Amino acid sequence: MERIKENWIKKYSTFATVDKEGNPQARAFQIALIEDGKIYFLTAKSKEVYQQMEDNPNIAFTVASPDYVGLRVTGKVNFVNDLTLKENI
């Protein structure tokens, strides 16, 4: 996880969700925080990506370091509303 923090924090990744029709929807997204083995992203509740994650929490993202080391992660979204955590971002 430390290598991820060193190479990928505040970098843009490709973040993919699934729309209501089951189609993948990919967009550029920035990793906001990596803490305690967890990777955090930020978005507004008014965004389409937020609604897609509410409807289907399965996501994937990829990112590459400056020396072309790639990382691909898949998982399920867990929404966090911890204001203390948000202050660290």
Tab-separated table of N, CA and C in Angstrom:
chain	number	residue	atom	x	y	z
A	1	MET	N	0.821	-1.185	0.000
A	1	MET	CA	0.000	0.000	0.000
A	1	MET	C	0.872	1.259	0.000
A	2	GLU	N	2.051	1.194	0.616
A	2	GLU	CA	2.940	2.359	0.620
A	2	GLU	C	3.375	2.737	-0.792
A	3	ARG	N	3.636	1.742	-1.632
A	3	ARG	CA	4.024	2.041	-3.021
A	3	ARG	C	2.884	2.748	-3.752
A	4	ILE	N	1.676	2.333	-3.470
A	4	ILE	CA	0.523	2.990	-4.077
A	4	ILE	C	0.478	4.444	-3.621
A	5	LYS	N	0.671	4.686	-2.319
A	5	LYS	CA	0.642	6.046	-1.808
A	5	LYS	C	1.713	6.908	-2.467
A	6	GLU	N	2.905	6.355	-2.601
A	6	GLU	CA	4.012	7.111	-3.180
A	6	GLU	C	3.780	7.444	-4.643
A	7	ASN	N	3.232	6.516	-5.401
A	7	ASN	CA	3.135	6.677	-6.845
A	7	ASN	C	1.796	7.163	-7.366
A	8	TRP	N	0.717	6.956	-6.605
A	8	TRP	CA	-0.587	7.183	-7.207
A	8	TRP	C	-1.489	8.170	-6.497
A	9	ILE	N	-1.145	8.617	-5.296
A	9	ILE	CA	-2.021	9.557	-4.611
A	9	ILE	C	-2.067	10.875	-5.383
A	10	LYS	N	-3.254	11.413	-5.517
A	10	LYS	CA	-3.528	12.657	-6.251
A	10	LYS	C	-3.241	12.527	-7.744
A	11	LYS	N	-3.141	11.323	-8.235
A	11	LYS	CA	-2.965	11.087	-9.669
A	11	LYS	C	-4.313	10.662	-10.248
A	12	TYR	N	-4.460	10.888	-11.534
A	12	TYR	CA	-5.705	10.481	-12.176
A	12	TYR	C	-5.672	9.013	-12.548
A	13	SER	N	-6.786	8.377	-12.337
A	13	SER	CA	-6.959	6.980	-12.698
A	13	SER	C	-8.158	6.895	-13.632
A	14	THR	N	-8.357	5.733	-14.197
A	14	THR	CA	-9.588	5.458	-14.933
A	14	THR	C	-10.489	4.696	-13.984
A	15	PHE	N	-11.646	5.247	-13.725
A	15	PHE	CA	-12.591	4.718	-12.745
A	15	PHE	C	-13.831	4.274	-13.494
A	16	ALA	N	-14.238	3.029	-13.322
A	16	ALA	CA	-15.357	2.487	-14.094
A	16	ALA	C	-16.492	2.029	-13.179
A	17	THR	N	-17.690	2.370	-13.607
A	17	THR	CA	-18.913	1.930	-12.948
A	17	THR	C	-19.769	1.204	-13.983
A	18	VAL	N	-20.963	0.819	-13.570
A	18	VAL	CA	-21.906	0.146	-14.470
A	18	VAL	C	-23.189	0.964	-14.482
A	19	ASP	N	-23.696	1.282	-15.676
A	19	ASP	CA	-24.939	2.053	-15.740
A	19	ASP	C	-26.161	1.139	-15.605
A	20	LYS	N	-27.346	1.722	-15.653
A	20	LYS	CA	-28.595	0.969	-15.443
A	20	LYS	C	-28.829	-0.108	-16.491
A	21	GLU	N	-28.243	0.070	-17.677
A	21	GLU	CA	-28.387	-0.921	-18.750
A	21	GLU	C	-27.310	-2.006	-18.673
A	22	GLY	N	-26.417	-1.914	-17.690
A	22	GLY	CA	-25.361	-2.908	-17.541
A	22	GLY	C	-24.109	-2.600	-18.347
A	23	ASN	N	-24.032	-1.399	-18.904
A	23	ASN	CA	-22.867	-1.013	-19.706
A	23	ASN	C	-21.793	-0.380	-18.827
A	24	PRO	N	-20.541	-0.667	-19.110
A	24	PRO	CA	-19.469	-0.027	-18.341
A	24	PRO	C	-19.382	1.458	-18.689
A	25	GLN	N	-19.104	2.266	-17.683
A	25	GLN	CA	-18.933	3.701	-17.859
A	25	GLN	C	-17.616	4.097	-17.191
A	26	ALA	N	-16.624	4.476	-17.989
A	26	ALA	CA	-15.304	4.820	-17.463
A	26	ALA	C	-15.072	6.318	-17.573
A	27	ARG	N	-14.342	6.845	-16.592
A	27	ARG	CA	-14.021	8.267	-16.589
A	27	ARG	C	-12.726	8.471	-15.814
A	28	ALA	N	-12.104	9.630	-16.032
A	28	ALA	CA	-10.913	9.991	-15.261
A	28	ALA	C	-11.354	10.371	-13.851
A	29	PHE	N	-10.624	9.865	-12.870
A	29	PHE	CA	-10.948	10.111	-11.462
A	29	PHE	C	-9.637	10.230	-10.706
A	30	GLN	N	-9.624	11.054	-9.676
A	30	GLN	CA	-8.417	11.228	-8.886
A	30	GLN	C	-8.541	10.476	-7.562
A	31	ILE	N	-7.491	9.753	-7.205
A	31	ILE	CA	-7.444	9.114	-5.890
A	31	ILE	C	-7.247	10.231	-4.876
A	32	ALA	N	-8.181	10.376	-3.936
A	32	ALA	CA	-8.134	11.476	-2.987
A	32	ALA	C	-7.291	11.162	-1.755
A	33	LEU	N	-7.347	9.914	-1.283
A	33	LEU	CA	-6.678	9.561	-0.034
A	33	LEU	C	-6.468	8.057	0.009
A	34	ILE	N	-5.347	7.657	0.557
A	34	ILE	CA	-5.088	6.245	0.854
A	34	ILE	C	-4.717	6.197	2.327
A	35	GLU	N	-5.521	5.465	3.108
A	35	GLU	CA	-5.315	5.434	4.552
A	35	GLU	C	-5.807	4.114	5.109
A	36	ASP	N	-5.014	3.525	5.982
A	36	ASP	CA	-5.385	2.267	6.640
A	36	ASP	C	-5.761	1.174	5.648
A	37	GLY	N	-5.031	1.100	4.522
A	37	GLY	CA	-5.273	0.068	3.524
A	37	GLY	C	-6.504	0.291	2.672
A	38	LYS	N	-7.072	1.486	2.732
A	38	LYS	CA	-8.268	1.796	1.961
A	38	LYS	C	-7.970	2.928	0.990
A	39	ILE	N	-8.602	2.878	-0.168
A	39	ILE	CA	-8.432	3.898	-1.196
A	39	ILE	C	-9.730	4.691	-1.270
A	40	TYR	N	-9.600	6.033	-1.204
A	40	TYR	CA	-10.766	6.898	-1.180
A	40	TYR	C	-10.823	7.782	-2.424
A	41	PHE	N	-12.033	7.956	-2.924
A	41	PHE	CA	-12.327	8.850	-4.034
A	41	PHE	C	-13.401	9.820	-3.554
A	42	LEU	N	-13.486	10.966	-4.192
A	42	LEU	CA	-14.531	11.938	-3.870
A	42	LEU	C	-15.396	12.210	-5.085
A	43	THR	N	-16.684	12.374	-4.856
A	43	THR	CA	-17.592	12.838	-5.895
A	43	THR	C	-18.804	13.455	-5.215
A	44	ALA	N	-19.587	14.184	-5.957
A	44	ALA	CA	-20.794	14.807	-5.423
A	44	ALA	C	-21.991	13.870	-5.597
A	45	LYS	N	-22.918	13.958	-4.672
A	45	LYS	CA	-24.128	13.132	-4.758
A	45	LYS	C	-24.957	13.456	-5.999
A	46	SER	N	-24.773	14.629	-6.553
A	46	SER	CA	-25.541	15.039	-7.734
A	46	SER	C	-24.974	14.474	-9.038
A	47	LYS	N	-23.797	13.862	-8.982
A	47	LYS	CA	-23.152	13.343	-10.193
A	47	LYS	C	-23.740	11.996	-10.609
A	48	GLU	N	-23.729	11.761	-11.913
A	48	GLU	CA	-24.221	10.489	-12.460
A	48	GLU	C	-23.426	9.304	-11.904
A	49	VAL	N	-22.119	9.482	-11.732
A	49	VAL	CA	-21.281	8.401	-11.216
A	49	VAL	C	-21.739	7.975	-9.817
A	50	TYR	N	-22.179	8.921	-9.006
A	50	TYR	CA	-22.664	8.600	-7.658
A	50	TYR	C	-23.921	7.731	-7.745
A	51	GLN	N	-24.831	8.121	-8.615
A	51	GLN	CA	-26.059	7.340	-8.787
A	51	GLN	C	-25.752	5.935	-9.286
A	52	GLN	N	-24.798	5.828	-10.219
A	52	GLN	CA	-24.422	4.507	-10.732
A	52	GLN	C	-23.855	3.632	-9.620
A	53	MET	N	-23.053	4.222	-8.732
A	53	MET	CA	-22.487	3.444	-7.626
A	53	MET	C	-23.557	3.053	-6.614
A	54	GLU	N	-24.548	3.903	-6.413
A	54	GLU	CA	-25.665	3.547	-5.532
A	54	GLU	C	-26.454	2.377	-6.111
A	55	ASP	N	-26.694	2.427	-7.427
A	55	ASP	CA	-27.477	1.385	-8.095
A	55	ASP	C	-26.713	0.069	-8.183
A	56	ASN	N	-25.411	0.154	-8.418
A	56	ASN	CA	-24.568	-1.030	-8.570
A	56	ASN	C	-23.188	-0.695	-8.005
A	57	PRO	N	-22.852	-1.189	-6.820
A	57	PRO	CA	-21.601	-0.796	-6.165
A	57	PRO	C	-20.328	-1.421	-6.748
A	58	ASN	N	-20.441	-2.229	-7.785
A	58	ASN	CA	-19.251	-2.840	-8.391
A	58	ASN	C	-18.501	-1.800	-9.224
A	59	ILE	N	-17.209	-1.626	-8.905
A	59	ILE	CA	-16.390	-0.655	-9.633
A	59	ILE	C	-15.047	-1.300	-9.989
A	60	ALA	N	-14.323	-0.605	-10.857
A	60	ALA	CA	-12.945	-0.969	-11.172
A	60	ALA	C	-12.196	0.316	-11.448
A	61	PHE	N	-10.903	0.325	-11.118
A	61	PHE	CA	-10.093	1.454	-11.542
A	61	PHE	C	-8.695	0.979	-11.873
A	62	THR	N	-8.058	1.719	-12.763
A	62	THR	CA	-6.684	1.437	-13.170
A	62	THR	C	-5.903	2.737	-13.114
A	63	VAL	N	-4.615	2.604	-12.846
A	63	VAL	CA	-3.719	3.751	-12.800
A	63	VAL	C	-2.310	3.253	-13.112
A	64	ALA	N	-1.478	4.131	-13.644
A	64	ALA	CA	-0.089	3.768	-13.949
A	64	ALA	C	0.839	4.787	-13.316
A	65	SER	N	1.968	4.301	-12.809
A	65	SER	CA	2.974	5.185	-12.218
A	65	SER	C	3.812	5.803	-13.336
A	66	PRO	N	4.633	6.806	-13.006
A	66	PRO	CA	5.479	7.424	-14.032
A	66	PRO	C	6.428	6.441	-14.725
A	67	ASP	N	6.781	5.356	-14.031
A	67	ASP	CA	7.662	4.353	-14.652
A	67	ASP	C	6.859	3.195	-15.262
A	68	TYR	N	5.578	3.460	-15.555
A	68	TYR	CA	4.697	2.540	-16.288
A	68	TYR	C	4.352	1.256	-15.542
A	69	VAL	N	4.354	1.323	-14.226
A	69	VAL	CA	3.863	0.198	-13.436
A	69	VAL	C	2.367	0.400	-13.278
A	70	GLY	N	1.601	-0.585	-13.713
A	70	GLY	CA	0.150	-0.460	-13.674
A	70	GLY	C	-0.468	-1.128	-12.459
A	71	LEU	N	-1.628	-0.636	-12.097
A	71	LEU	CA	-2.396	-1.194	-10.993
A	71	LEU	C	-3.847	-1.247	-11.433
A	72	ARG	N	-4.485	-2.382	-11.210
A	72	ARG	CA	-5.911	-2.532	-11.490
A	72	ARG	C	-6.572	-3.078	-10.244
A	73	VAL	N	-7.634	-2.429	-9.824
A	73	VAL	CA	-8.364	-2.839	-8.625
A	73	VAL	C	-9.835	-2.946	-8.977
A	74	THR	N	-10.471	-4.011	-8.513
A	74	THR	CA	-11.916	-4.152	-8.634
A	74	THR	C	-12.482	-4.350	-7.237
A	75	GLY	N	-13.708	-3.947	-7.045
A	75	GLY	CA	-14.312	-4.120	-5.736
A	75	GLY	C	-15.694	-3.513	-5.678
A	76	LYS	N	-16.164	-3.348	-4.455
A	76	LYS	CA	-17.473	-2.755	-4.215
A	76	LYS	C	-17.292	-1.463	-3.428
A	77	VAL	N	-18.079	-0.481	-3.784
A	77	VAL	CA	-18.044	0.822	-3.140
A	77	VAL	C	-18.645	0.736	-1.748
A	78	ASN	N	-18.024	1.430	-0.831
A	78	ASN	CA	-18.565	1.618	0.500
A	78	ASN	C	-18.599	3.132	0.721
A	79	PHE	N	-19.779	3.726	0.765
A	79	PHE	CA	-19.902	5.169	0.935
A	79	PHE	C	-19.514	5.558	2.356
A	80	VAL	N	-18.725	6.618	2.473
A	80	VAL	CA	-18.244	7.094	3.768
A	80	VAL	C	-18.650	8.551	3.925
A	81	ASN	N	-19.225	8.881	5.072
A	81	ASN	CA	-19.621	10.254	5.361
A	81	ASN	C	-18.941	10.760	6.631
A	82	ASP	N	-17.730	10.301	6.884
A	82	ASP	CA	-16.962	10.689	8.065
A	82	ASP	C	-16.308	12.047	7.823
A	83	LEU	N	-16.778	13.085	8.494
A	83	LEU	CA	-16.255	14.436	8.284
A	83	LEU	C	-14.792	14.555	8.696
A	84	THR	N	-14.360	13.830	9.724
A	84	THR	CA	-12.964	13.851	10.130
A	84	THR	C	-12.084	13.308	9.026
A	85	LEU	N	-12.504	12.239	8.404
A	85	LEU	CA	-11.760	11.655	7.283
A	85	LEU	C	-11.707	12.627	6.114
A	86	LYS	N	-12.812	13.275	5.828
A	86	LYS	CA	-12.862	14.236	4.714
A	86	LYS	C	-11.925	15.416	4.952
A	87	GLU	N	-11.720	15.803	6.198
A	87	GLU	CA	-10.805	16.891	6.516
A	87	GLU	C	-9.352	16.532	6.182
A	88	ASN	N	-9.019	15.230	6.164
A	88	ASN	CA	-7.660	14.791	5.839
A	88	ASN	C	-7.360	14.840	4.347
A	89	ILE	N	-8.383	15.051	3.552
A	89	ILE	CA	-8.203	15.045	2.094
A	89	ILE	C	-7.823	16.374	1.589
